[in-house]
JSON list of C-alpha atoms and ligand atoms in Angstrom, two decimals:
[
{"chain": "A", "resi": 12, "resn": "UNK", "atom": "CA", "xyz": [-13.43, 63.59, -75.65]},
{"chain": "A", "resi": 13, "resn": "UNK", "atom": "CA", "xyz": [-17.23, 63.72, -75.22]},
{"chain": "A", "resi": 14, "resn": "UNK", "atom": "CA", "xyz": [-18.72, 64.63, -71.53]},
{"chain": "A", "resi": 15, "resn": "UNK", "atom": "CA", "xyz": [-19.58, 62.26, -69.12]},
{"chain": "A", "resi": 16, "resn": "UNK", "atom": "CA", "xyz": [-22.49, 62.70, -66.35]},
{"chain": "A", "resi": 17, "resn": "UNK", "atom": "CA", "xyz": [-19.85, 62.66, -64.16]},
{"chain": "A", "resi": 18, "resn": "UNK", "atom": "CA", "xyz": [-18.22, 65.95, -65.65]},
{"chain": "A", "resi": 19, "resn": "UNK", "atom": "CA", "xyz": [-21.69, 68.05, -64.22]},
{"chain": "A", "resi": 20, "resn": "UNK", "atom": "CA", "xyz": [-21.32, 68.04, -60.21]},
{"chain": "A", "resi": 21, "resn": "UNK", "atom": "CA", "xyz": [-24.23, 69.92, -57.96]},
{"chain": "A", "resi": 22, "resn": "UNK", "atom": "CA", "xyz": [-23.15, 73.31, -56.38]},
{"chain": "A", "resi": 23, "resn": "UNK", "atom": "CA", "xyz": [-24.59, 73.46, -53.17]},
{"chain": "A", "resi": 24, "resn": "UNK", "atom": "CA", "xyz": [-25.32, 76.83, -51.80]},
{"chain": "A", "resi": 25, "resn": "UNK", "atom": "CA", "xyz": [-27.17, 76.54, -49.09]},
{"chain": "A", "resi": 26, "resn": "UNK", "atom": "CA", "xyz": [-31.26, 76.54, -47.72]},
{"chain": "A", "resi": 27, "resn": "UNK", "atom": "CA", "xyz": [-34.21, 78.80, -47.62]},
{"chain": "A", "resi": 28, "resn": "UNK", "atom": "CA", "xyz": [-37.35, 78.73, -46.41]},
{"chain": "A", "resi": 29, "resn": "UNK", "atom": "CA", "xyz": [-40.53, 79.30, -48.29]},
{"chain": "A", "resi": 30, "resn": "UNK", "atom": "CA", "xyz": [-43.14, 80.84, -46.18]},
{"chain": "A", "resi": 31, "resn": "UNK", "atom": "CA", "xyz": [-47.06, 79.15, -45.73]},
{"chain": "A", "resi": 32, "resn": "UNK", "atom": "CA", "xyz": [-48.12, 82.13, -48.30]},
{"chain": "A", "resi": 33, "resn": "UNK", "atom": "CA", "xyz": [-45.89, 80.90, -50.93]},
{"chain": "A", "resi": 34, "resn": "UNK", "atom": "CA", "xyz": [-46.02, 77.35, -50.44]},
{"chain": "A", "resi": 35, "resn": "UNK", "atom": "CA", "xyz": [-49.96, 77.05, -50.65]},
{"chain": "A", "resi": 36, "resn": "UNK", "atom": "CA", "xyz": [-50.30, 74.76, -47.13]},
{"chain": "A", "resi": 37, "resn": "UNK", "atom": "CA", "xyz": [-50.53, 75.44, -44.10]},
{"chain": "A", "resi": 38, "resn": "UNK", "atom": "CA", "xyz": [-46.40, 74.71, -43.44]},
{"chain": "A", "resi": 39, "resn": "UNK", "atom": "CA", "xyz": [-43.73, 76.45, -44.74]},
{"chain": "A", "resi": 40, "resn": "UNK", "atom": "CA", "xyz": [-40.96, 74.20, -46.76]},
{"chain": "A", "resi": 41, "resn": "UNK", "atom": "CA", "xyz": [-37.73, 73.93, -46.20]},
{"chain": "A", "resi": 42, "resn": "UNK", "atom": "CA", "xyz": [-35.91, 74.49, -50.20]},
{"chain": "A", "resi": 43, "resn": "UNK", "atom": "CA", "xyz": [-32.20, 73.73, -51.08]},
{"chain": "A", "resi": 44, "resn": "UNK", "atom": "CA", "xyz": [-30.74, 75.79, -53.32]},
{"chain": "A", "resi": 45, "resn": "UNK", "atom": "CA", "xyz": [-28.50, 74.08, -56.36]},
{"chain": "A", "resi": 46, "resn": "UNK", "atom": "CA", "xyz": [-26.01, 74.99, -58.78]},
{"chain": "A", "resi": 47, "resn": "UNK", "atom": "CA", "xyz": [-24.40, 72.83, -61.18]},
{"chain": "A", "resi": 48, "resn": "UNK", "atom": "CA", "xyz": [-20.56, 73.43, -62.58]},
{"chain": "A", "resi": 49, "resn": "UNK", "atom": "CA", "xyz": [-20.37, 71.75, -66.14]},
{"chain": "A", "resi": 50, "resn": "UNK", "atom": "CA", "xyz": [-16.99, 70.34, -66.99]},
{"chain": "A", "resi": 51, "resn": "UNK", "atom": "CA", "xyz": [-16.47, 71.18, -71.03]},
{"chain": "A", "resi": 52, "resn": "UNK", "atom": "CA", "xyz": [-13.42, 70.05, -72.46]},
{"chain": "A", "resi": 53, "resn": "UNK", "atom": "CA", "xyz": [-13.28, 73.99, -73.69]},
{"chain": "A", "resi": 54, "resn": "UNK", "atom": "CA", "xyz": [-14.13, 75.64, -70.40]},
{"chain": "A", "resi": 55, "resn": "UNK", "atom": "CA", "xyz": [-15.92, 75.41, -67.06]},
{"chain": "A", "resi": 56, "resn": "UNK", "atom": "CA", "xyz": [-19.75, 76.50, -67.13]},
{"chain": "A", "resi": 57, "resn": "UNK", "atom": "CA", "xyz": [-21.64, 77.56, -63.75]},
{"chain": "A", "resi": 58, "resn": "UNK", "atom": "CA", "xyz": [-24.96, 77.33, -63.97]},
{"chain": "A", "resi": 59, "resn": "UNK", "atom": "CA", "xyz": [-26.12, 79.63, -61.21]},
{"chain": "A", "resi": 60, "resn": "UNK", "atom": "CA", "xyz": [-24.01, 81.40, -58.46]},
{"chain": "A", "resi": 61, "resn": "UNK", "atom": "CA", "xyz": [-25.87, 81.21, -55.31]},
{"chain": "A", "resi": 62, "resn": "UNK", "atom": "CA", "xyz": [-27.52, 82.80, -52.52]},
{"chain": "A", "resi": 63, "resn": "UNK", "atom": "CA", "xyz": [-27.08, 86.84, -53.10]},
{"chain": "A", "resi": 64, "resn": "UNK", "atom": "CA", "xyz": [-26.98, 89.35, -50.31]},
{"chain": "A", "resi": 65, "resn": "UNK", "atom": "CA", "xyz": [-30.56, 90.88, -49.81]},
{"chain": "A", "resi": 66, "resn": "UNK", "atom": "CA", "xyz": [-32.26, 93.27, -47.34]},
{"chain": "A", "resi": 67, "resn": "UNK", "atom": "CA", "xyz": [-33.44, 92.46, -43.68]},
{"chain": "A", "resi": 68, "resn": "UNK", "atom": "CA", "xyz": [-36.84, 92.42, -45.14]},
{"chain": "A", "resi": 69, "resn": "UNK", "atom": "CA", "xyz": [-36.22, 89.46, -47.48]},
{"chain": "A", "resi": 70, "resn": "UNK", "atom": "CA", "xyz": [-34.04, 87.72, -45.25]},
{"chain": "A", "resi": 71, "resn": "UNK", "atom": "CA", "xyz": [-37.14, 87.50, -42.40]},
{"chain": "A", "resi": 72, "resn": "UNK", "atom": "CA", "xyz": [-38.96, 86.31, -45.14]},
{"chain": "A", "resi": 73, "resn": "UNK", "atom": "CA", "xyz": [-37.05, 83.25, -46.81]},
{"chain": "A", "resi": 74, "resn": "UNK", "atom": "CA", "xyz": [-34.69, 82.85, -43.72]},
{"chain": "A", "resi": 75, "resn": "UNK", "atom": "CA", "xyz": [-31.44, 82.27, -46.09]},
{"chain": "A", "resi": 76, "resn": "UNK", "atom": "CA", "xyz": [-28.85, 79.98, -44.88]},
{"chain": "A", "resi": 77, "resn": "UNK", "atom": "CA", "xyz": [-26.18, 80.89, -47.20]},
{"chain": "A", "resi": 78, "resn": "UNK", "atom": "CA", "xyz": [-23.09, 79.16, -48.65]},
{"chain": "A", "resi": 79, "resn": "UNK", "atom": "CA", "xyz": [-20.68, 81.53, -49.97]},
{"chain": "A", "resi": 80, "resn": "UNK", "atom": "CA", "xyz": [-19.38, 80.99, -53.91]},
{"chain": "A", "resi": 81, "resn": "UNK", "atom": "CA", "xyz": [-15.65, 79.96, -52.81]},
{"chain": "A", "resi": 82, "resn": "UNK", "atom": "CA", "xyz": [-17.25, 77.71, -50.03]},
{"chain": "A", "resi": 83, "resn": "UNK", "atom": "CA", "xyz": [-19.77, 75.96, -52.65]},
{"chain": "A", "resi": 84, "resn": "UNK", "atom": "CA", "xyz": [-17.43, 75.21, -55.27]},
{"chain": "A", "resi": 85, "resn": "UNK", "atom": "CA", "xyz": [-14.73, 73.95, -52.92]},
{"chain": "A", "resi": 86, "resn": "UNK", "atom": "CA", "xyz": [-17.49, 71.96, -51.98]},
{"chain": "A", "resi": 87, "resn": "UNK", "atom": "CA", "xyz": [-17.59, 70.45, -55.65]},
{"chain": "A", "resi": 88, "resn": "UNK", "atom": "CA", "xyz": [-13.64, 70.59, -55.64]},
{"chain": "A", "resi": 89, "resn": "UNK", "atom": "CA", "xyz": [-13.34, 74.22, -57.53]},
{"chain": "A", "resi": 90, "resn": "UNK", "atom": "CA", "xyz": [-12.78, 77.59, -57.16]},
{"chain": "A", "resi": 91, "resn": "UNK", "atom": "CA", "xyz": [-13.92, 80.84, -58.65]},
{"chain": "A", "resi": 92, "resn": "UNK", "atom": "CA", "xyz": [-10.68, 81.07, -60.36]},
{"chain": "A", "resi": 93, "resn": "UNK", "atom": "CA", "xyz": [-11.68, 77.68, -62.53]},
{"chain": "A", "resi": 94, "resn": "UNK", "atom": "CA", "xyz": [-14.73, 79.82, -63.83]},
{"chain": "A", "resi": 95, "resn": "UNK", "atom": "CA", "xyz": [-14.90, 80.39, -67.90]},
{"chain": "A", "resi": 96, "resn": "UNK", "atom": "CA", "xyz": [-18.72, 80.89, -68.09]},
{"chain": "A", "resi": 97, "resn": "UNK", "atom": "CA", "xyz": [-21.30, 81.92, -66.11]},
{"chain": "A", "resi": 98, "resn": "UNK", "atom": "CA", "xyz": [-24.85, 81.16, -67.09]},
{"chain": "A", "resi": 99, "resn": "UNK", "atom": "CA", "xyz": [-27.67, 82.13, -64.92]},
{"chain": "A", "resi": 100, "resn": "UNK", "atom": "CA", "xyz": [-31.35, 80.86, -65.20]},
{"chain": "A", "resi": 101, "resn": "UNK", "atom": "CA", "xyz": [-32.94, 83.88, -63.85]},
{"chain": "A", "resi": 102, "resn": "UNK", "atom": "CA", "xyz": [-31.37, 87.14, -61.72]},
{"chain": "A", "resi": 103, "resn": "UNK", "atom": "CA", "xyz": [-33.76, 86.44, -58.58]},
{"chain": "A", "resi": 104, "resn": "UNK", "atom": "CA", "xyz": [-31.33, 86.65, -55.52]},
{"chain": "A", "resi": 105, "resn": "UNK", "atom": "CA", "xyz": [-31.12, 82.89, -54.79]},
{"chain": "A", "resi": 106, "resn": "UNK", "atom": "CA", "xyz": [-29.80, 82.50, -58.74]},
{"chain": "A", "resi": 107, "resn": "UNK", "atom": "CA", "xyz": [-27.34, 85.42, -59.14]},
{"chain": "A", "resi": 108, "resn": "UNK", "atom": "CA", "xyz": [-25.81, 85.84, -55.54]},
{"chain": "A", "resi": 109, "resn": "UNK", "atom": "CA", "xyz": [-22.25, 85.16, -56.45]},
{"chain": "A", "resi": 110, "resn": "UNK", "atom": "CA", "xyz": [-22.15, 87.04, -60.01]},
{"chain": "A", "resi": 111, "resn": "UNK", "atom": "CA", "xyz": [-20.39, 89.90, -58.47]},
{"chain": "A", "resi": 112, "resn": "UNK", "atom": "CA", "xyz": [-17.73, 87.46, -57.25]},
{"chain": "A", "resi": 113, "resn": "UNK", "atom": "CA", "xyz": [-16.87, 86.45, -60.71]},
{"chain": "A", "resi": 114, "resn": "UNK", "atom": "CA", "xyz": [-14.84, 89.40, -62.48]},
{"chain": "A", "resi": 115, "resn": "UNK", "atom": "CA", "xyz": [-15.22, 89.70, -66.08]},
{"chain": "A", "resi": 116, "resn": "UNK", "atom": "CA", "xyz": [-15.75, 86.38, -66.42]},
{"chain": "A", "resi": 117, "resn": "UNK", "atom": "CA", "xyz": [-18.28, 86.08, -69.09]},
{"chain": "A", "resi": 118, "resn": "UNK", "atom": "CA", "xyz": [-22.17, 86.02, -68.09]},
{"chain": "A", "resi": 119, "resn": "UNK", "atom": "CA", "xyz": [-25.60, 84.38, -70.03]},
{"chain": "A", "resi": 120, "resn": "UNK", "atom": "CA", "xyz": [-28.91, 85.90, -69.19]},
{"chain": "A", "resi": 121, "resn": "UNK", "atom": "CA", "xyz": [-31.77, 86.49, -71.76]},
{"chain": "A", "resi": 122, "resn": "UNK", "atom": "CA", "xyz": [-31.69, 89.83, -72.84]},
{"chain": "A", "resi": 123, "resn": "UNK", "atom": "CA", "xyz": [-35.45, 90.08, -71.27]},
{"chain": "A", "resi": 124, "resn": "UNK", "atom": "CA", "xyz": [-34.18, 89.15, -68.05]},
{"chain": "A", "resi": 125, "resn": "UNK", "atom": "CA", "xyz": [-31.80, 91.74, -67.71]},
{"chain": "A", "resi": 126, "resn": "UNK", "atom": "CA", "xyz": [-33.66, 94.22, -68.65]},
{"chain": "A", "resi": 127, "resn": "UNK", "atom": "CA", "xyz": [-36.16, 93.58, -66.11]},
{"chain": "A", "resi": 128, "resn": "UNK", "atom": "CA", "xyz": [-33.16, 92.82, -63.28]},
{"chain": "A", "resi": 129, "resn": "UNK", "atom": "CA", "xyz": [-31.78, 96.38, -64.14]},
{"chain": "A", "resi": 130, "resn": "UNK", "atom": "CA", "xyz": [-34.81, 98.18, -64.08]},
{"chain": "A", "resi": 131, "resn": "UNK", "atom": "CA", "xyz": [-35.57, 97.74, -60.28]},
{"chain": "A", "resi": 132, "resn": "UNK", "atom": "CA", "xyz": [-38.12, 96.16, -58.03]},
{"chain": "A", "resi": 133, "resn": "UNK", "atom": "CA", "xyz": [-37.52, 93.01, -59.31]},
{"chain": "A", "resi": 134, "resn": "UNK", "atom": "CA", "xyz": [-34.60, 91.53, -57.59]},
{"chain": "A", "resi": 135, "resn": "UNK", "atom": "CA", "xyz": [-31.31, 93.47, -56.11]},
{"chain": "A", "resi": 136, "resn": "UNK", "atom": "CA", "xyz": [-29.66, 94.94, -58.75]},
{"chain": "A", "resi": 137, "resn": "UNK", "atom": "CA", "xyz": [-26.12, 95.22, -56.49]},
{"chain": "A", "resi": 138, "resn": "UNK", "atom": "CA", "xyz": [-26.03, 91.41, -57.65]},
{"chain": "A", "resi": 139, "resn": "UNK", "atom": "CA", "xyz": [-26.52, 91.99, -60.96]},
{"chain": "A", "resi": 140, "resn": "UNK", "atom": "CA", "xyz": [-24.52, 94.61, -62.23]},
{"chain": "A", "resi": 141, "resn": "UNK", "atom": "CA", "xyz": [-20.83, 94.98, -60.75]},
{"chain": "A", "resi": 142, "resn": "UNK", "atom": "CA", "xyz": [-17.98, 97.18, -61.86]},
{"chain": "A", "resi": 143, "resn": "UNK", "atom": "CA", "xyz": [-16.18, 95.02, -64.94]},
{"chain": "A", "resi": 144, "resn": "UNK", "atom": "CA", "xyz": [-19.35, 92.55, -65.22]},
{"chain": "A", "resi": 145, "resn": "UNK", "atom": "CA", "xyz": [-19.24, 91.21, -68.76]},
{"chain": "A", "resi": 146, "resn": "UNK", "atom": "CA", "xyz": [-22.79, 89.84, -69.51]},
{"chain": "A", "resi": 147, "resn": "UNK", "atom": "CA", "xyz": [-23.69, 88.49, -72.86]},
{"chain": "A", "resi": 148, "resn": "UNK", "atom": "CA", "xyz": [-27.37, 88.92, -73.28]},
{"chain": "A", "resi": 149, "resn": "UNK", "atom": "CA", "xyz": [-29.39, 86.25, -75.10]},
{"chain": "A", "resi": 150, "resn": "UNK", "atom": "CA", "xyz": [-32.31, 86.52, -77.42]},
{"chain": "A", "resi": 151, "resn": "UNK", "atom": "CA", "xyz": [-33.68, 82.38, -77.28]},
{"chain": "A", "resi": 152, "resn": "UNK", "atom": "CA", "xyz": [-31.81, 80.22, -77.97]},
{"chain": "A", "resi": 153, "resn": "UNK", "atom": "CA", "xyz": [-28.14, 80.11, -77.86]},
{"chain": "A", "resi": 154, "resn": "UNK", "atom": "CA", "xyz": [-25.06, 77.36, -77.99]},
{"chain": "A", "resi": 155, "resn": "UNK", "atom": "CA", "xyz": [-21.59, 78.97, -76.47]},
{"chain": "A", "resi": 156, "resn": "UNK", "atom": "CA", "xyz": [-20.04, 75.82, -75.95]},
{"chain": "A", "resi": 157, "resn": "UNK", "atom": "CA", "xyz": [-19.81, 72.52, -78.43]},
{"chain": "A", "resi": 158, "resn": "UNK", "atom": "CA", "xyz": [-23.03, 70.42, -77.22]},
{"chain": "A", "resi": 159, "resn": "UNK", "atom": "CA", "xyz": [-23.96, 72.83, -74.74]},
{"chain": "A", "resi": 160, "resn": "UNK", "atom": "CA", "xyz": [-27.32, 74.86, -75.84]},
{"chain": "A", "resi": 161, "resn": "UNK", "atom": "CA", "xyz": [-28.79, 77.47, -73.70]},
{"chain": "A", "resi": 162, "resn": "UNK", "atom": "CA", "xyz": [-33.07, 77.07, -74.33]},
{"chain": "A", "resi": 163, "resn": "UNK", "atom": "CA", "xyz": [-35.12, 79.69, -72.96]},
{"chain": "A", "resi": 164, "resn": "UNK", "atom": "CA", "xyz": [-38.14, 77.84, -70.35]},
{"chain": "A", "resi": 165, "resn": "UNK", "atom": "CA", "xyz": [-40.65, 81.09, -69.51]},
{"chain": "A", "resi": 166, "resn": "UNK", "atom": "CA", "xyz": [-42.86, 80.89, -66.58]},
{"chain": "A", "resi": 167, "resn": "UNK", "atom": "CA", "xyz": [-41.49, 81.30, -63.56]},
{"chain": "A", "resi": 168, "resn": "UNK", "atom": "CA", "xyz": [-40.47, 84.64, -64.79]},
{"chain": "A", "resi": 169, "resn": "UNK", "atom": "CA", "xyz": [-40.37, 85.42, -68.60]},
{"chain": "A", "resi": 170, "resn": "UNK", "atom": "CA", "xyz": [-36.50, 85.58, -69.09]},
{"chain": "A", "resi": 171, "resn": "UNK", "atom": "CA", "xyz": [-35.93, 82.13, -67.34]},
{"chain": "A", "resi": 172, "resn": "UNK", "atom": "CA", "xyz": [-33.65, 79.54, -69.32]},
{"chain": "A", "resi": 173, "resn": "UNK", "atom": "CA", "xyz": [-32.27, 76.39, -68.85]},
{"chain": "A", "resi": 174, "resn": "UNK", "atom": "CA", "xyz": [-29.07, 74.73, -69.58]},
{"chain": "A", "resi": 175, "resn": "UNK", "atom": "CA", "xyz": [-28.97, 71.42, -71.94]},
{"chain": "A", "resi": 176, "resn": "UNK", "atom": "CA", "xyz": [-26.21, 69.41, -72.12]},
{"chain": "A", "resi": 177, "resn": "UNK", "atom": "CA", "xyz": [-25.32, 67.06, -74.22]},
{"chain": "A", "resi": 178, "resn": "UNK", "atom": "CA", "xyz": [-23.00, 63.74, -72.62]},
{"chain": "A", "resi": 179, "resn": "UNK", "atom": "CA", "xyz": [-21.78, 60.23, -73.96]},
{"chain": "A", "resi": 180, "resn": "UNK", "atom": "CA", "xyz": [-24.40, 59.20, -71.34]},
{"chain": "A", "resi": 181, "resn": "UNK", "atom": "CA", "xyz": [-27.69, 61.23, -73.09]},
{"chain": "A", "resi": 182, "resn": "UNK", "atom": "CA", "xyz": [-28.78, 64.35, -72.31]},
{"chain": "A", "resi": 183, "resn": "UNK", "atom": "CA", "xyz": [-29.29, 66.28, -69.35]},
{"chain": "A", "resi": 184, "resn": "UNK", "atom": "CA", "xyz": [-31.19, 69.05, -68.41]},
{"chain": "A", "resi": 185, "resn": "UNK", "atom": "CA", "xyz": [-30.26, 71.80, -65.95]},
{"chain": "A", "resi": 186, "resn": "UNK", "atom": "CA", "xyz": [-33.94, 72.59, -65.63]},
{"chain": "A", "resi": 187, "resn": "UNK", "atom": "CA", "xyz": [-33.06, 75.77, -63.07]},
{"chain": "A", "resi": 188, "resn": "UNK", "atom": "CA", "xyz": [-36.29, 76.84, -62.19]},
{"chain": "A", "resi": 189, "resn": "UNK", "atom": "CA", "xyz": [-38.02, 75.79, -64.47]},
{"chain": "A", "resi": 190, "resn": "UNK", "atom": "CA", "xyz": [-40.23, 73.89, -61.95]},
{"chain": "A", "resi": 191, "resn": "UNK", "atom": "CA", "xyz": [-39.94, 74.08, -58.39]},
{"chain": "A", "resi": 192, "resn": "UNK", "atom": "CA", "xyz": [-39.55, 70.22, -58.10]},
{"chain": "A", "resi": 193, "resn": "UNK", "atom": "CA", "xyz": [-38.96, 66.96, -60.17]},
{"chain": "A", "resi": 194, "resn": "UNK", "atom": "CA", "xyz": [-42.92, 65.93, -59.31]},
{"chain": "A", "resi": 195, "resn": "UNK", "atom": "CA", "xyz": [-43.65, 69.34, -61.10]},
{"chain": "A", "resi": 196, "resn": "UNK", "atom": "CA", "xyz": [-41.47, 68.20, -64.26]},
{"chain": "A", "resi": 197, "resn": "UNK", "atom": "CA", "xyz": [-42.82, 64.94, -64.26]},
{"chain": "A", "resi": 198, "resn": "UNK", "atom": "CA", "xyz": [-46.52, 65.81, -63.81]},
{"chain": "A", "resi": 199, "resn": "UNK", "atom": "CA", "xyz": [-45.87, 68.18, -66.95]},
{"chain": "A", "resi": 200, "resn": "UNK", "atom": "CA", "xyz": [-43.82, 65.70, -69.43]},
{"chain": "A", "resi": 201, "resn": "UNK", "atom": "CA", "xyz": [-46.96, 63.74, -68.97]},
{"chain": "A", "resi": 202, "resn": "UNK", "atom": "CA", "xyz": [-48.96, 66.48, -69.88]},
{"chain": "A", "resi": 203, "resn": "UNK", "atom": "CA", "xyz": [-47.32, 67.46, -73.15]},
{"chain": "A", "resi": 204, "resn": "UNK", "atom": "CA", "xyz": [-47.59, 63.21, -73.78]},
{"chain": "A", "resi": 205, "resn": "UNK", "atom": "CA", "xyz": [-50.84, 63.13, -72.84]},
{"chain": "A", "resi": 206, "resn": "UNK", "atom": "CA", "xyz": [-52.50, 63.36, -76.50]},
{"chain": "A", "resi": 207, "resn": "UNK", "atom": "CA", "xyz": [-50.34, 60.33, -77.51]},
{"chain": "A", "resi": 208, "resn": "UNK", "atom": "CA", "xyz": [-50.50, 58.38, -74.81]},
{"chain": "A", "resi": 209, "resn": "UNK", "atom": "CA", "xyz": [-54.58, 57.85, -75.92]},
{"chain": "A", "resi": 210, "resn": "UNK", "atom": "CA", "xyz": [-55.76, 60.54, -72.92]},
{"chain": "A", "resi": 211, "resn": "UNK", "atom": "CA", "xyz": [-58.62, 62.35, -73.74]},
{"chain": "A", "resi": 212, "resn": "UNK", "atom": "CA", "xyz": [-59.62, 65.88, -73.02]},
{"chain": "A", "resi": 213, "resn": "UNK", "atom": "CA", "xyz": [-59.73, 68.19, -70.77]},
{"chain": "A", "resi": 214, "resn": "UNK", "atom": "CA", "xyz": [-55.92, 67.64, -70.16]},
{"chain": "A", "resi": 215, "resn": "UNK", "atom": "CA", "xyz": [-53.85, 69.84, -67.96]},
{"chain": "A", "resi": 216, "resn": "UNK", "atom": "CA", "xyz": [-51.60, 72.61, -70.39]},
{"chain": "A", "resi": 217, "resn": "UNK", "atom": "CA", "xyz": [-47.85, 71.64, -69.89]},
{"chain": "A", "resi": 218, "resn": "UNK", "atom": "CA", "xyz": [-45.50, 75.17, -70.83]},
{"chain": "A", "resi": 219, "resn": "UNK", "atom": "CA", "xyz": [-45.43, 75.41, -74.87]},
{"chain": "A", "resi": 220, "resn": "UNK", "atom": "CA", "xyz": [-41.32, 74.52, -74.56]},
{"chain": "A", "resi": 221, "resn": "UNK", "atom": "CA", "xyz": [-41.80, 71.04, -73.05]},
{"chain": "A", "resi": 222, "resn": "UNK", "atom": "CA", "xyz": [-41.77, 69.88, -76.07]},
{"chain": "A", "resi": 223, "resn": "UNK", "atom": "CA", "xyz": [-38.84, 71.23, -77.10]},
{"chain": "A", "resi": 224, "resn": "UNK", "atom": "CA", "xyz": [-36.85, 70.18, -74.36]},
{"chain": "A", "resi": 225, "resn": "UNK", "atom": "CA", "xyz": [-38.74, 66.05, -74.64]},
{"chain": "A", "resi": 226, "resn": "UNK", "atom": "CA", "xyz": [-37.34, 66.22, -78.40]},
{"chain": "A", "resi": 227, "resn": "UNK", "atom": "CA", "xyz": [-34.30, 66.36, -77.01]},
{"chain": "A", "resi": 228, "resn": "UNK", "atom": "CA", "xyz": [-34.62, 62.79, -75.18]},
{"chain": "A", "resi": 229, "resn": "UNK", "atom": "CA", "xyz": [-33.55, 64.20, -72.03]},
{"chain": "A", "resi": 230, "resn": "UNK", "atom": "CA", "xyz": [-31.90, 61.07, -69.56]},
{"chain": "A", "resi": 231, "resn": "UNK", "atom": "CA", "xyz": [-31.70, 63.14, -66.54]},
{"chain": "A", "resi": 232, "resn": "UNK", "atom": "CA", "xyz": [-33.61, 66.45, -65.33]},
{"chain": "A", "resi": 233, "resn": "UNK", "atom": "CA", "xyz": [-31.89, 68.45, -62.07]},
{"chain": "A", "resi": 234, "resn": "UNK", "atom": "CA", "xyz": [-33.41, 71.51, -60.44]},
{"chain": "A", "resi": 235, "resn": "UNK", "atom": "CA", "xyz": [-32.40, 74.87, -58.81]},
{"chain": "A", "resi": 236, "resn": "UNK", "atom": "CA", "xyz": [-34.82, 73.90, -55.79]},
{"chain": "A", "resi": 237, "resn": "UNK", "atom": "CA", "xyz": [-35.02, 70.43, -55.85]},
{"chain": "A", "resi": 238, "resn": "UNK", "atom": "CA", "xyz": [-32.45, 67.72, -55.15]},
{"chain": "A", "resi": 239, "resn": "UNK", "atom": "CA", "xyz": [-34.38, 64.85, -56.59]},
{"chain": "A", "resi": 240, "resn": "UNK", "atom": "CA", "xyz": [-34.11, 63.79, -59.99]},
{"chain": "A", "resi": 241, "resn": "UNK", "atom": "CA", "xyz": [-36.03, 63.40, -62.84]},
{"chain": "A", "resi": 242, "resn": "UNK", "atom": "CA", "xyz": [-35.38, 59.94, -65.39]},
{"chain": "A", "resi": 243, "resn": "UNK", "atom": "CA", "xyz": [-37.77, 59.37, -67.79]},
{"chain": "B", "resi": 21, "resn": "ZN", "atom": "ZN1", "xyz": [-35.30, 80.50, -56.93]}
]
C-alpha cells in the first residue's frame, strides 16, 4: 500500500536562537528545529536526529533548548527502537544530535559530508562517529527505500541533501536545510520559473538543483528550520 501524507509526522526537537550576526537585522530569531519520521511500508526513515551536545561556547551562542531523541519521537508516537534508517541532511549539531543514540542502525550522509564532519572544525565529531555507527555514505543521488530518493541540494554546506518522497497524495519534499525558510523556497521556485513565466533579465540565480527537485512536481515542501509550509 502506497504512503499517505499522513505516514510523514514532524519530529520536534526543540529551539535555538540565531544571533543579530547571523540573522542580518538588528534582532536575533527565534528557529525551531524539525525532524520528520517517514512511515515506509518497508521500514521507518528519520530524517534528522536533533539537537547534539556541543561546547559552552556554542551553546552561549545559539542558546539550544533541546528535546532529547526518545522525548521527540514519543512526541510523534515512536521510539528509537522503531528506527530502520537514519538519513541526515547535513552533520551540523542541530541535524545529527541524536545519531549516537541510534546503534547500528543504518545512517545516509553524502560521502562529502562526512568527510568534512570527520575531519574537524566543522561540527562535533562525538556526534558523528560513535562506537558501532553504521553509516552508508552517498555519492548524489541515491533511492534505499521503494519511492523514497535521497537528492543531494548543495549550498548551505556542500554535502547537504534532501529527502523526496513519493505519496498517493504527490510528492513531498523534506527540504532539510536546504533553505532556512519556506519564503526562501518560494522566492527561489520562482526564480528557476522565472524564464518561462515571460520575466526578463537580470533575474535572481535559484541553486542549479531546483530544477531537479520542480520536475518532480513537489505538493508539499517542509524545512529543518521552518515550520511553515511550502504548496505550490
Ligand atoms: Zn541547521
Amino acid at each position: 500500500m502506497a504512503l499517505r501524507v499522513s505516514d510523514i509526522r514532524r519530529v520536534r526537537y526543540g529551539t535555538f536562537t540565531r544571533p543579530r550576526a547571523e540573522t542580518g537585522t538588528e534582532h536575533p530569531r527565534v528557529e525551531v528545529v524539525l525532524g520528520y519520521a517517514v512511515q515506509h511500508p518497508e521500514g521507518l526513515i528519520l530524517f534528522d536526529t536533533g539537537i547534539g551536545a556541543a561546547d559552552a561556547e556554542t551553546d552561549a551562542w545559539y542558546e539550544p533548548s533541546r528535546v532529547p531523541l526518545s522525548q521527540a519521537l514519543a512526541g510523534a508516537g515512536l521510539g528509537v527502537e522503531d528506527v530502520d534508517l537514519v538519513v541526515n541532511c547535513h552533520l551540523h549539531f542541530d541535524h545529527c544530535g541524536g545519531n549516537p543514540l541510534v546503534g547500528a542502525t543504518p545512517i545516509l550522509a553524502q560521502r562529502r559530508e562526512l568527510a568534512v564532519a570527520r575531519a574537524g572544525d566543522y561540527t562535533f565529531t562525538e556526534l558523528v562517529d560513535h562506537p558501532g555507527s553504521n553509516y552508508q555514505p552517498l555519492d548524489g543521488e541515491a533511492e534505499p527505500l521503494p519511492g523514497v530518493h535521497v537528492i543531494p541540494t548543495p549550498g548551505h554546506v556542500d554535502g547537504h541533501q534532501s529527502l523526496v518522497v513519493a505519496t498517493s497524495d504527490g510528492t513531498v519534499v523534506l527540504a532539510g536545510q536546504s533553505h532556512d525558510t519556506a519564503s526562501a523556497w518560494s522566492a527561489d521556485a520562482l526564480a528557476a520559473r522565472a524564464p518561462e513565466l515571460g520575466h526578463a533579465p537580470p533575474l535572481p540565480d535559484a541553486p542549479v538543483w531546483m530544477d531537479r527537485l520542480l520536475e518532480l512536481d513537489p505538493r508539499r515542501v517542509v524545512f529543518a528550520h521552518d515550520a511553515a509550509v511550502w504548496e505550490p
